[in-house]
Amino acid sequence: MSSTDQPKPGADHPKNTSGITMRDVAKAAGVSVATVSHVVNDKPGSRIGEDAKRRVHEAVAELGYRPNALAKTLSQGHSRFIGLVADAIATTPFAGQIIHGAQDEAWRHGYVLLVANTDGNTAAEDEAIAMMLEHQVRGILYSTWFHHEITVPEALLQTDTVLVDCYAAGSGLPAVVPDEEQGGRTATEALLAAGHRRIAFVNTTTPSPAQTGRLAGYRSALQAARVAFDDALVFPASPEQEGGYAATTAVVDSGATAVFCHNDRVAMGLYDGLRERGLRIPDDMAVMGFDNQDVIAAHLRPPLSTVALPHYELGAAGVRRLLGLDAALPAGPQLIACPAVPRHSV
Amino acid sequence: MSSTDQPKPGADHPKNTSGITMRDVAKAAGVSVATVSHVVNDKPGSRIGEDAKRRVHEAVAELGYRPNALAKTLSQGHSRFIGLVADAIATTPFAGQIIHGAQDEAWRHGYVLLVANTDGNTAAEDEAIAMMLEHQVRGILYSTWFHHEITVPEALLQTDTVLVDCYAAGSGLPAVVPDEEQGGRTATEALLAAGHRRIAFVNTTTPSPAQTGRLAGYRSALQAARVAFDDALVFPASPEQEGGYAATTAVVDSGATAVFCHNDRVAMGLYDGLRERGLRIPDDMAVMGFDNQDVIAAHLRPPLSTVALPHYELGAAGVRRLLGLDAALPAGPQLIACPAVPRHSV
C-alpha cells in the first residue's frame, strides 16, 4: 500500500465504536475541528462567535457526541488503544514500517496505537506494558526489530498479545513473522532464472531464523532446479558491509558467477570488493540482496536486486490478528511473504 | 545519552503526577506487575492465590492506588499523554531518533507519548490532532522528517504546541531545529584543520534551511580561516547518491583537494565516482558528509567523517520546551548543535 491511499485515521470510528468523533461534529456544525475542540472543552480565551458555539452545541446534542474520549472509554470498559511495545523498531533505520503498517490498520478499525520503544531494556518493557494495561488497551503487539525467538514478558499474559517479527515457541501466543525460507528461495530463483548455476551464498554468522530459513530456501531453489548443493559455496560473514567486503576474495575464488547475500548491507560491502578487483555487476558477478533496505538498495551502482522484508505488512497483519479479523489461520507463526524487488544487479 | 542509561519510564510518576503506578503496588505487595493487573482488573480466569490477592488489595489501599489511569486522568482534567504528530519520522530511516528522544524525556517526567505518523496527509493529520485533543493531551509536538518551514494546522492552536525540526515564521509557536549554519561551519572547519584550502561544497538543489544554512556555515568557516570564497567551488546536486556520483567530474576538475557534501548519501555517491577514477580517500580527496546517517556513514570505505543531525536531542528538547522545563530561551527557533563525527575520510 502506498502512502497516498492510506486510510483516514478514525474514518471508521462510527461503525466500529458506536462513537461520534470531533470531526463528525465539525462537519455537522460546518466548523473546524479546532472550533469544536474550543467549544466542547470550554477553553478560556476563546474567541468563537456565539453562532458557531450554538451550532456546535446543537451538533453535539443531535449526534450524541461525548466530548471526552476517556470518559467514553470508561463507560465501555476498554479503550480504543492498541499497544505496540518494540525493542528498537521506532529507532532502527529498518523496521519502522512495522509501526506504519500497524498504525494504518489500527486506525482503519477505529483504534489508536500507543507506541513504546524499550531498547530491549527489561525494566522499561515492564513499565511500558504496565502503562498500557492501566490504559486498558484492547491488546498489545510485541515486536522486535529483527526476527528471532523471545522470552515472553510475564505481564503480556494479562492481555491479548500478538508477537510481531518474533515468536515464542510453546507460549501459545500468536506470532506474525517473515517467511525467511520463501524469501531465500525467491532470491535464489532470480539468479537461476538469469542462467546462473554456480551460485554462492554469503550467509550471516548470527544464529537466527533468517540464517537457517534463507539457507533452506537457497537449498530448495537449487534442488528444484536440479543444481547440486555445494557446501563450499556457502560463506559465513558478519551481516554488514564489512562482512561482505571481507568475503569478496572467497566468493570470487570459488568460481561462482552469482552471489546471494544475506542482506543488502553485505551486498553493499561486496560491491566495493568486486569494484576494487575491476569486476562488473552483473556482467562478471550477479548479486542478489535481501531486506530491500531503504537508503541503500535502490541507490547502489548498479541498483541492487533484492527481496523485501515485509515490515509494513507484518505490522498490519499483527493488528488484524489481534482484532480477530483474519480468517482461520494455520497453527504456528503466521508467515508473511518476502517479495522479489528486481533492479539491475542480476 | 546512550541507550544503556535510559530512564525507566514512569520512574518519576509519583513525584510528577501525585499518582501511584501499578509497579509501585507490585513492589509493595511483593508480586509482579502482571499479578497486580490481574487482581485490580478482576480478570476472569485468574489463578492468583488468595494470599497474593490480599497483599495486592492491602497495597492498593495503603498507597491509595487508583487502578485506572483514565479515571485518574478525568479527575485531573488532563492526561499524562503528550502527542507527537509526525509526517514520516517513524518510518523514515533517518529521523526516528526524534521519537526516541521525545519518549525518553516524556517518560522521565511521567508522561507517555502518543505517536501518530501522518505521511503529510492533511486529512490524516487533522484526525490525529483531533484524536489527541479528545484524549486531553498535555500538548503536541509537531514534527517533520527534515527541517523546513510549515503551515501550522489550525487545530494545533487548541493546545500547547512545539514544532520540532520545523518552524512557522510569524506563528508565535516555539520551534526546535538543528543549527544548520553551525553544522556547515563545523564540517568545513574539519577540512581546514586538515590543511585543505581549496574546498568544494556539493550542495543540494532543494531550497531548505539546510541548503542556505550549511552554505552560510561553509562561507563563514572559510572567512574565519581567511580563505576566499569561490562560487566556482559550489556544485548543486540532487541530495542523494546519484547526485554525488554525477558531481564527481566537476569536483575533481575544480582542483579541489577536499569536498564537503550536503549529506552522507551524496558523499556515498561521490565515493563511487572517485573510486572509478582511481582516486583515494582521503589521500587524493578528503570527504566530509552531513547527517551521520545510520547504516551508511560508519560503513563506507573508508568510514565517513561527518556532522550529526541531533535528532534524539531535538525530540528531547521539544518535550522540555513543551513542559516549560528549560530556562529562558532566546526568541526565534531554538537551535540544537550538530556535532562533528570524525572518522577516516579527512
XYZ file of C-alpha atoms in Angstrom:
692
model
C 0.000 0.000 0.000
C 1.393 3.365 -0.949
C 1.364 6.379 1.260
C -1.129 8.109 -0.974
C -4.019 5.746 -0.364
C -3.627 5.403 3.379
C -6.916 5.341 5.224
C -8.014 8.347 7.140
C -7.491 7.629 10.812
C -10.730 7.344 12.649
C -12.686 7.141 9.423
C -14.338 4.002 10.719
C -14.966 5.163 14.264
C -18.734 5.482 13.974
C -19.126 1.951 12.688
C -16.655 0.306 14.996
C -17.089 2.002 18.311
C -20.591 3.424 18.037
C -18.802 6.661 18.839
C -19.001 10.046 17.223
C -15.770 11.901 16.710
C -14.938 15.547 16.986
C -14.589 15.527 13.233
C -18.189 14.353 12.793
C -19.359 17.220 14.965
C -17.248 19.675 12.992
C -18.781 18.504 9.732
C -22.338 18.672 11.056
C -21.806 22.137 12.518
C -19.927 23.425 9.494
C -16.916 24.476 11.574
C -13.344 23.286 12.011
C -12.204 20.579 14.387
C -10.313 23.279 16.249
C -13.513 25.206 16.840
C -15.290 22.118 18.129
C -12.427 21.435 20.492
C -12.549 25.000 21.729
C -16.276 24.904 22.370
C -16.607 21.470 23.961
C -13.554 21.925 26.134
C -14.723 25.401 27.071
C -11.201 26.778 26.876
C -10.592 30.218 28.329
C -9.657 32.944 25.906
C -11.838 31.516 23.168
C -12.939 33.953 20.529
C -15.531 31.702 18.929
C -18.683 33.536 17.854
C -21.997 32.801 19.541
C -23.463 31.447 16.319
C -20.681 28.903 15.863
C -20.939 27.921 19.512
C -24.659 27.320 19.131
C -24.144 25.198 16.007
C -21.511 23.083 17.765
C -23.752 22.540 20.788
C -26.632 21.578 18.515
C -24.464 19.128 16.581
C -23.169 17.643 19.843
C -26.719 17.114 21.060
C -28.001 15.812 17.755
C -25.173 13.342 17.179
C -24.880 12.303 20.794
C -21.200 13.204 20.823
C -19.400 12.592 24.080
C -16.658 15.165 24.146
C -14.241 13.123 26.170
C -12.712 10.026 24.649
C -11.530 8.937 28.064
C -14.954 9.168 29.625
C -16.245 7.161 26.694
C -13.574 4.559 27.309
C -14.531 4.247 30.944
C -18.136 3.599 30.066
C -17.121 0.939 27.577
C -14.675 -0.873 29.853
C -11.870 -0.870 27.332
C -10.158 1.818 25.361
C -9.607 2.415 21.673
C -5.896 1.901 22.223
C -3.733 -0.862 20.896
C -0.285 -1.019 22.461
C 2.867 -1.587 20.453
C 5.872 -2.491 22.588
C 9.010 -2.504 20.477
C 12.623 -3.085 21.382
C 14.025 -0.686 18.825
C 11.891 -0.589 15.722
C 10.954 3.059 16.069
C 14.605 3.952 16.094
C 16.156 1.383 13.790
C 16.514 2.620 10.237
C 14.928 -0.537 9.113
C 11.783 -1.792 10.720
C 9.840 1.419 11.331
C 7.422 0.299 8.656
C 6.080 -2.170 11.256
C 4.759 0.861 13.135
C 3.414 2.358 9.930
C 1.506 -0.802 8.983
C 0.180 -1.332 12.498
C -0.955 2.285 12.757
C -2.743 2.289 9.408
C -4.549 -0.941 10.220
C -5.406 0.180 13.761
C -6.828 3.480 12.511
C -8.806 1.685 9.854
C -10.657 -0.108 12.634
C -11.073 2.847 14.943
C -8.099 2.200 17.202
C -5.144 4.373 18.104
C -1.640 2.969 18.510
C 0.257 3.621 21.743
C 3.921 3.101 20.894
C 6.628 2.375 23.441
C 10.213 1.854 22.381
C 12.085 -0.003 25.121
C 15.559 -0.621 23.686
C 15.154 -4.159 24.911
C 15.558 -2.912 28.493
C 13.519 -5.269 30.706
C 12.574 -2.642 33.292
C 11.458 -0.225 30.562
C 9.479 -3.018 28.972
C 7.775 -3.874 32.223
C 6.811 -0.235 32.772
C 5.566 0.171 29.227
C 3.352 -2.882 29.487
C 2.027 -1.767 32.885
C 1.257 1.671 31.420
C -0.654 0.062 28.591
C -2.607 -2.208 30.939
C -3.504 0.822 33.041
C -4.818 2.470 29.896
C -6.980 -0.567 29.237
C -5.559 -1.300 25.804
C -7.506 -3.656 23.590
C -4.323 -5.709 23.358
C -0.587 -5.447 22.760
C 1.641 -6.082 19.784
C 5.092 -7.060 20.995
C 7.654 -6.512 18.305
C 11.371 -6.747 17.691
C 13.497 -5.120 15.026
C 14.757 -8.391 13.658
C 13.161 -11.795 13.529
C 14.126 -14.001 16.486
C 12.796 -16.131 19.306
C 11.966 -14.284 22.522
C 11.050 -14.954 26.118
C 7.592 -13.525 26.719
C 7.413 -10.856 29.464
C 5.032 -12.182 32.109
C 2.843 -9.087 32.116
C 1.898 -9.652 28.475
C -0.168 -12.645 29.560
C -2.651 -10.223 31.172
C -3.994 -9.028 27.837
C -4.417 -10.188 24.271
C -0.965 -10.273 22.736
C 0.385 -10.831 19.247
C 4.116 -11.234 18.610
C 5.342 -9.386 15.528
C 8.650 -10.237 13.830
C 9.382 -12.580 16.735
C 7.949 -15.735 18.245
C 7.959 -17.770 21.450
C 7.730 -21.496 20.860
C 5.385 -23.203 23.285
C 3.925 -19.942 24.591
C 0.673 -20.339 22.720
C 0.902 -16.698 21.661
C 0.073 -15.928 18.031
C 3.047 -14.679 16.033
C 3.443 -12.966 12.673
C 6.880 -13.349 11.062
C 8.519 -13.021 7.638
C 8.746 -16.152 5.527
C 12.537 -16.393 5.502
C 12.633 -19.686 3.609
C 10.398 -18.450 0.805
C 12.493 -15.278 0.675
C 15.715 -17.261 0.293
C 14.085 -19.369 -2.384
C 12.840 -16.298 -4.259
C 16.293 -14.706 -4.190
C 17.983 -17.847 -5.473
C 15.333 -18.376 -8.139
C 16.061 -14.908 -9.537
C 19.704 -15.904 -10.043
C 18.764 -19.299 -11.506
C 16.316 -17.628 -13.885
C 19.175 -15.457 -15.192
C 21.007 -18.646 -16.168
C 23.403 -18.992 -13.239
C 24.252 -22.440 -11.928
C 27.235 -21.766 -9.693
C 25.644 -19.534 -7.077
C 27.429 -18.541 -3.863
C 25.557 -17.688 -0.675
C 27.120 -15.255 1.805
C 25.183 -16.095 4.955
C 25.275 -14.393 8.345
C 27.316 -15.751 11.234
C 24.485 -14.816 13.621
C 22.210 -17.736 14.551
C 18.635 -16.707 13.697
C 15.581 -17.776 11.721
C 16.990 -15.647 8.896
C 20.231 -17.649 8.926
C 18.550 -21.061 8.771
C 15.480 -20.032 6.765
C 17.304 -18.230 3.951
C 19.772 -21.137 3.685
C 16.901 -23.625 3.474
C 15.310 -21.504 0.746
C 18.596 -21.352 -1.164
C 18.903 -25.142 -0.975
C 15.338 -25.815 -2.005
C 15.577 -23.495 -5.017
C 18.778 -25.228 -6.149
C 17.173 -28.613 -5.664
C 14.088 -27.648 -7.660
C 16.418 -26.528 -10.465
C 18.440 -29.760 -10.156
C 21.604 -27.907 -9.212
C 23.642 -29.819 -6.624
C 24.073 -28.019 -3.313
C 27.773 -27.366 -2.666
C 28.727 -26.546 0.883
C 31.919 -24.884 -0.420
C 29.760 -22.140 -1.944
C 28.294 -21.033 1.402
C 30.388 -18.340 3.099
C 29.823 -17.059 6.635
C 30.127 -13.298 7.142
C 29.209 -10.681 9.692
C 25.881 -9.284 8.456
C 27.035 -5.833 7.382
C 29.143 -4.042 4.785
C 32.433 -5.093 6.356
C 31.418 -8.776 6.231
C 30.504 -8.600 2.562
C 33.701 -6.801 1.680
C 35.814 -9.386 3.536
C 34.021 -12.266 1.778
C 34.784 -10.985 -1.714
C 38.004 -12.934 -2.311
C 36.477 -16.237 -1.236
C 33.405 -15.670 -3.394
C 35.449 -14.744 -6.458
C 37.871 -17.634 -5.939
C 35.002 -20.107 -5.683
C 34.268 -19.680 -9.356
C 30.716 -18.540 -8.650
C 29.098 -16.367 -11.330
C 26.387 -15.124 -8.977
C 26.030 -14.495 -5.260
C 23.049 -14.302 -2.948
C 23.890 -12.044 0.012
C 22.278 -12.477 3.428
C 21.284 -8.825 3.386
C 21.697 -5.597 1.427
C 24.455 -4.310 3.699
C 26.536 -7.392 2.920
C 25.839 -6.803 -0.784
C 26.971 -3.192 -0.437
C 30.315 -4.309 1.002
C 30.686 -6.958 -1.690
C 30.066 -4.283 -4.328
C 33.111 -2.419 -3.006
C 35.198 -5.595 -3.026
C 34.184 -6.516 -6.581
C 34.825 -2.990 -7.828
C 38.323 -2.997 -6.346
C 39.028 -6.133 -8.371
C 37.733 -4.475 -11.523
C 34.748 -6.837 -11.714
C 31.477 -5.562 -13.140
C 27.994 -6.207 -11.736
C 26.079 -8.087 -13.116
C 28.329 -8.966 -16.106
C 31.133 -10.537 -14.098
C 29.120 -11.325 -10.996
C 25.366 -11.145 -10.451
C 24.393 -10.002 -6.946
C 21.137 -10.546 -5.076
C 20.462 -8.908 -1.714
C 17.825 -9.336 0.997
C 15.810 -6.747 3.003
C 15.243 -4.063 0.341
C 16.805 -1.718 2.845
C 15.794 1.876 2.352
C 18.551 4.389 1.534
C 20.808 1.567 0.307
C 19.261 -0.933 -2.089
C 17.883 1.420 -4.728
C 20.951 3.676 -4.640
C 23.878 1.313 -5.182
C 25.633 1.266 -8.549
C 24.011 -0.649 -10.170
C 20.758 -0.544 -8.152
C 20.506 -3.778 -6.174
C 18.083 -6.580 -6.993
C 16.806 -7.887 -3.690
C 13.962 -9.423 -1.709
C 11.897 -7.221 0.604
C 11.304 -7.834 4.286
C 7.561 -7.133 4.565
C 7.689 -4.836 7.592
C 4.568 -2.826 6.743
C 2.555 -5.995 6.227
C 3.910 -7.544 9.461
C 2.525 -4.609 11.457
C -0.812 -4.612 9.646
C -1.212 -8.388 9.952
C -0.381 -8.153 13.660
C -3.284 -5.756 14.229
C -5.656 -7.892 12.161
C -4.616 -10.930 14.165
C -5.168 -9.081 17.442
C -8.642 -7.955 16.414
C -9.513 -11.425 15.101
C -10.148 -10.108 11.606
C -8.310 -12.720 9.570
C -9.944 -15.968 8.598
C -8.802 -19.244 10.135
C -5.025 -19.378 10.274
C -2.739 -22.393 10.489
C -1.088 -23.357 13.773
C 2.367 -21.882 14.367
C 3.661 -18.485 13.350
C 1.804 -16.782 10.515
C 4.258 -16.362 7.640
C 4.267 -13.159 5.601
C 5.738 -13.389 2.102
C 9.002 -11.623 1.183
C 8.520 -10.350 -2.391
C 11.247 -10.038 -5.019
C 12.371 -6.491 -5.897
C 14.187 -6.739 -9.241
C 16.619 -3.948 -10.143
C 19.856 -4.112 -12.125
C 22.360 -6.317 -10.323
C 21.156 -9.635 -11.787
C 22.594 9.853 26.028
C 23.226 6.204 25.220
C 20.575 3.555 25.195
C 22.035 1.875 28.254
C 21.310 4.668 30.662
C 17.831 5.498 29.510
C 15.490 6.347 32.334
C 12.909 3.851 33.403
C 9.566 5.018 32.073
C 7.273 6.109 34.790
C 10.073 6.259 37.323
C 9.055 9.787 38.195
C 5.301 9.292 38.202
C 4.846 9.604 41.953
C 6.655 12.912 42.106
C 5.180 14.406 38.991
C 1.576 13.329 38.966
C 0.958 12.543 42.627
C -0.026 9.183 41.227
C 0.931 5.698 42.238
C 1.677 3.242 39.479
C 0.887 -0.416 39.168
C 4.588 -1.009 39.583
C 4.593 0.695 42.983
C 1.764 -1.560 44.099
C 3.624 -4.619 42.791
C 6.709 -3.692 44.779
C 4.778 -3.038 47.978
C 2.850 -6.294 47.649
C 5.893 -8.312 46.621
C 4.219 -9.554 43.447
C 4.641 -8.933 39.726
C 3.007 -6.152 37.769
C 1.079 -8.842 35.933
C -0.407 -10.094 39.193
C -1.423 -6.583 40.221
C -3.082 -6.068 36.867
C -4.935 -9.336 37.232
C -6.201 -8.507 40.690
C -7.181 -4.877 40.206
C -8.846 -5.539 36.879
C -10.560 -8.576 38.330
C -9.982 -10.564 35.170
C -11.894 -13.815 34.737
C -9.849 -16.992 34.705
C -7.334 -15.602 37.152
C -5.388 -18.148 39.110
C -3.923 -15.754 41.642
C -3.757 -17.165 45.166
C -5.872 -15.618 47.919
C -2.763 -14.516 49.814
C -1.373 -12.585 46.826
C -4.790 -11.045 46.196
C -4.982 -9.887 49.789
C -1.485 -8.359 49.640
C -2.364 -6.516 46.440
C -5.596 -5.156 47.908
C -3.736 -4.042 51.020
C -1.050 -2.312 48.974
C -3.709 -0.622 46.826
C -5.434 0.694 49.934
C -2.228 1.719 51.680
C -0.750 3.539 48.710
C -4.030 4.990 47.518
C -3.553 3.495 44.090
C -6.285 4.249 41.575
C -6.310 1.281 39.247
C -7.483 3.136 36.225
C -5.185 5.646 34.596
C -8.077 7.007 32.601
C -10.250 7.608 35.645
C -7.263 9.336 37.213
C -6.925 11.485 34.106
C -10.563 12.531 34.243
C -10.223 13.632 37.820
C -7.143 15.679 36.965
C -8.620 17.343 33.891
C -5.695 16.485 31.661
C -3.961 13.267 30.783
C -0.410 12.033 31.103
C -0.181 11.976 27.310
C 1.983 14.093 25.085
C 1.086 13.861 21.417
C 3.692 13.566 18.679
C 2.308 14.223 15.208
C 4.915 13.380 12.594
C 4.791 13.404 8.842
C 7.085 10.454 8.340
C 9.689 10.277 11.056
C 8.555 6.923 12.428
C 9.017 5.396 9.027
C 11.950 7.308 7.606
C 15.254 5.544 8.159
C 16.593 8.746 9.441
C 14.707 10.742 11.985
C 13.223 8.036 14.226
C 15.582 9.208 16.935
C 13.272 12.219 17.336
C 10.689 9.773 18.690
C 13.299 8.112 20.852
C 14.432 11.382 22.428
C 10.878 12.625 22.936
C 9.811 9.349 24.518
C 12.745 9.187 26.924
C 12.194 12.768 28.029
C 8.412 12.327 28.303
C 8.789 9.191 30.415
C 11.318 10.918 32.615
C 8.623 13.397 33.584
C 5.793 10.924 33.943
C 4.255 11.356 30.502
C 3.520 8.848 27.786
C 3.986 9.646 24.121
C 1.075 9.151 21.719
C 2.637 8.890 18.271
C 0.770 9.472 15.036
C 2.520 9.201 11.698
C 0.544 11.033 9.051
C 2.637 10.813 5.869
C 1.982 14.506 5.485
C -1.630 13.753 4.533
C -3.715 16.708 5.734
C -6.831 14.682 6.498
C -4.821 12.147 8.479
C -3.139 14.986 10.328
C -6.443 16.594 11.189
C -7.787 13.293 12.528
C -4.641 12.620 14.522
C -4.748 16.029 16.174
C -8.474 15.652 16.920
C -7.782 12.241 18.470
C -5.101 13.756 20.666
C -7.311 16.636 21.738
C -10.038 14.149 22.633
C -7.518 12.311 24.786
C -6.719 15.560 26.571
C -3.021 15.549 25.780
C -0.817 17.868 27.765
C 0.335 19.268 24.440
C 1.517 18.275 20.999
C 4.911 18.065 19.345
C 4.506 18.581 15.617
C 7.473 17.208 13.771
C 8.761 16.689 10.263
C 11.420 14.331 8.987
C 13.527 17.081 7.544
C 13.977 20.666 8.602
C 11.661 23.059 6.730
C 9.070 25.785 7.161
C 5.495 24.603 7.581
C 1.965 25.936 7.655
C 0.533 25.238 11.087
C -2.625 23.080 11.104
C -5.370 25.175 12.676
C -6.300 22.533 15.247
C -2.843 22.756 16.821
C -3.745 26.188 18.157
C -6.148 24.497 20.614
C -3.364 23.080 22.735
C 0.225 23.781 23.694
C 2.328 23.031 20.645
C 6.046 22.835 19.966
C 7.379 22.485 16.423
C 10.261 20.019 16.130
C 12.646 20.012 13.139
C 10.354 22.567 11.502
C 9.189 26.123 12.122
C 6.457 28.559 11.158
C 7.619 32.135 10.963
C 5.159 34.562 12.493
C 3.056 31.839 14.118
C 4.373 32.525 17.578
C 4.813 28.786 18.111
C 8.054 27.678 19.756
C 10.298 25.653 17.467
C 13.329 23.422 17.999
C 15.549 22.970 14.947
C 19.083 21.846 14.085
C 21.725 24.541 13.822
C 22.442 24.115 10.110
C 24.878 27.014 9.903
C 26.996 25.819 12.819
C 26.924 22.323 11.276
C 28.190 23.615 7.944
C 30.874 25.590 9.720
C 31.941 22.559 11.763
C 32.178 20.377 8.639
C 34.259 22.951 6.797
C 36.493 23.560 9.810
C 37.358 19.848 9.902
C 38.656 20.109 6.317
C 40.508 23.358 7.016
C 42.090 21.823 10.110
C 43.468 19.011 7.920
C 45.288 21.641 5.876
C 42.935 21.997 2.906
C 42.410 25.386 1.331
C 40.654 24.535 -1.922
C 37.438 23.007 -0.572
C 34.468 22.203 -2.786
C 30.898 22.162 -1.484
C 28.333 19.882 -3.127
C 25.090 21.488 -2.006
C 21.524 20.307 -2.531
C 19.310 21.695 -5.273
C 16.349 21.626 -2.854
C 15.578 25.004 -1.259
C 15.612 24.492 2.519
C 17.176 25.798 5.725
C 19.802 23.068 5.219
C 20.666 24.450 1.783
C 21.126 28.036 2.948
C 22.369 27.290 6.476
C 25.101 24.839 5.517
C 26.283 27.174 2.755
C 26.416 30.067 5.222
C 28.438 27.899 7.606
C 30.831 26.885 4.818
C 31.351 30.540 3.923
C 31.858 31.691 7.497
C 34.421 28.945 8.197
C 36.363 29.908 5.063
C 36.209 33.564 6.022
C 37.451 32.878 9.546
C 40.374 30.961 8.013
C 40.996 33.791 5.514
C 40.284 31.561 2.549
C 38.475 33.443 -0.206
C 35.009 32.093 -1.025
C 34.925 30.898 -4.637
C 31.488 30.450 -6.161
C 33.000 28.091 -8.751
C 33.632 25.562 -5.959
C 29.943 25.234 -5.040
C 28.180 22.497 -7.017
C 24.439 21.868 -6.980
C 23.334 18.212 -6.839
C 20.243 16.196 -6.069
C 20.633 15.259 -2.389
C 21.250 11.530 -2.777
C 23.834 9.039 -4.048
C 23.057 9.701 -7.696
C 23.655 13.430 -7.218
C 27.025 12.900 -5.565
C 28.119 10.466 -8.252
C 27.125 12.857 -11.011
C 29.020 15.735 -9.359
C 32.323 13.853 -9.229
C 33.790 15.092 -12.511
C 33.065 18.733 -11.727
C 34.533 18.415 -8.224
C 37.698 16.705 -9.477
C 38.108 19.158 -12.373
C 37.791 22.118 -9.984
C 41.144 21.296 -8.477
C 39.660 20.915 -5.003
C 41.598 18.694 -2.588
C 38.637 18.312 -0.242
C 34.861 18.297 -0.542
C 32.074 18.983 1.902
C 28.945 17.070 0.834
C 25.438 18.275 1.642
C 24.660 14.879 3.152
C 26.077 11.383 3.619
C 24.127 9.968 0.690
C 25.774 12.491 -1.616
C 29.144 11.512 -0.118
C 28.374 7.826 -0.755
C 27.759 8.526 -4.454
C 30.878 10.666 -4.654
C 32.886 7.788 -3.138
C 31.794 5.621 -6.095
C 32.724 8.326 -8.585
C 36.155 8.905 -7.023
C 36.847 5.162 -6.881
C 36.026 4.768 -10.565
C 38.663 7.399 -11.311
C 41.203 5.559 -9.167
C 41.278 8.366 -6.591
C 41.872 7.517 -2.960
C 40.016 8.968 0.046
C 41.349 10.925 1.900
C 44.792 10.952 0.188
C 43.618 12.275 -3.173
C 40.395 13.850 -1.942
C 39.186 14.414 1.617
C 35.427 13.988 2.026
C 33.144 15.357 4.729
C 29.476 14.359 4.957
C 26.475 15.647 6.919
C 23.726 13.775 8.839
C 25.747 10.877 10.305
C 23.186 8.667 8.664
C 22.850 5.273 10.255
C 23.681 2.217 8.130
C 25.741 4.385 5.762
C 28.244 6.752 7.367
C 30.154 4.319 9.576
C 30.193 1.606 6.922
C 31.628 3.296 3.856
C 35.212 2.553 2.815
C 36.840 4.475 4.425
C 34.301 5.242 7.181
C 32.910 8.722 6.557
C 33.785 11.753 8.661
C 30.586 13.734 9.048
C 28.445 16.024 11.191
C 25.468 14.580 13.051
C 21.905 15.813 12.817
C 20.880 15.849 16.503
C 17.565 14.015 16.118
C 17.488 12.499 19.605
C 18.188 15.859 21.177
C 15.561 17.590 19.008
C 12.879 15.259 20.384
C 14.044 15.607 23.965
C 14.351 19.387 23.726
C 10.851 19.546 22.227
C 9.383 17.821 25.271
C 11.330 20.020 27.669
C 10.098 23.089 25.820
C 6.509 21.855 25.954
C 6.714 21.227 29.686
C 8.436 24.562 30.271
C 11.495 22.894 31.791
C 14.238 24.812 30.048
C 15.451 28.117 31.343
C 14.727 31.322 29.449
C 15.301 30.825 25.754
C 16.016 33.385 23.060
C 13.287 34.473 20.669
C 13.052 32.548 17.417
C 13.684 28.858 16.853
C 15.793 27.116 19.469
C 18.950 25.863 17.728
C 20.361 22.443 18.591
C 24.035 21.888 17.819
C 25.181 19.476 15.106
C 28.338 17.800 16.464
C 31.296 16.624 14.372
C 31.719 12.855 13.987
C 35.318 12.301 12.851
C 36.127 9.014 11.096
C 38.633 8.310 8.323
C 37.702 10.273 5.205
C 39.502 13.502 6.176
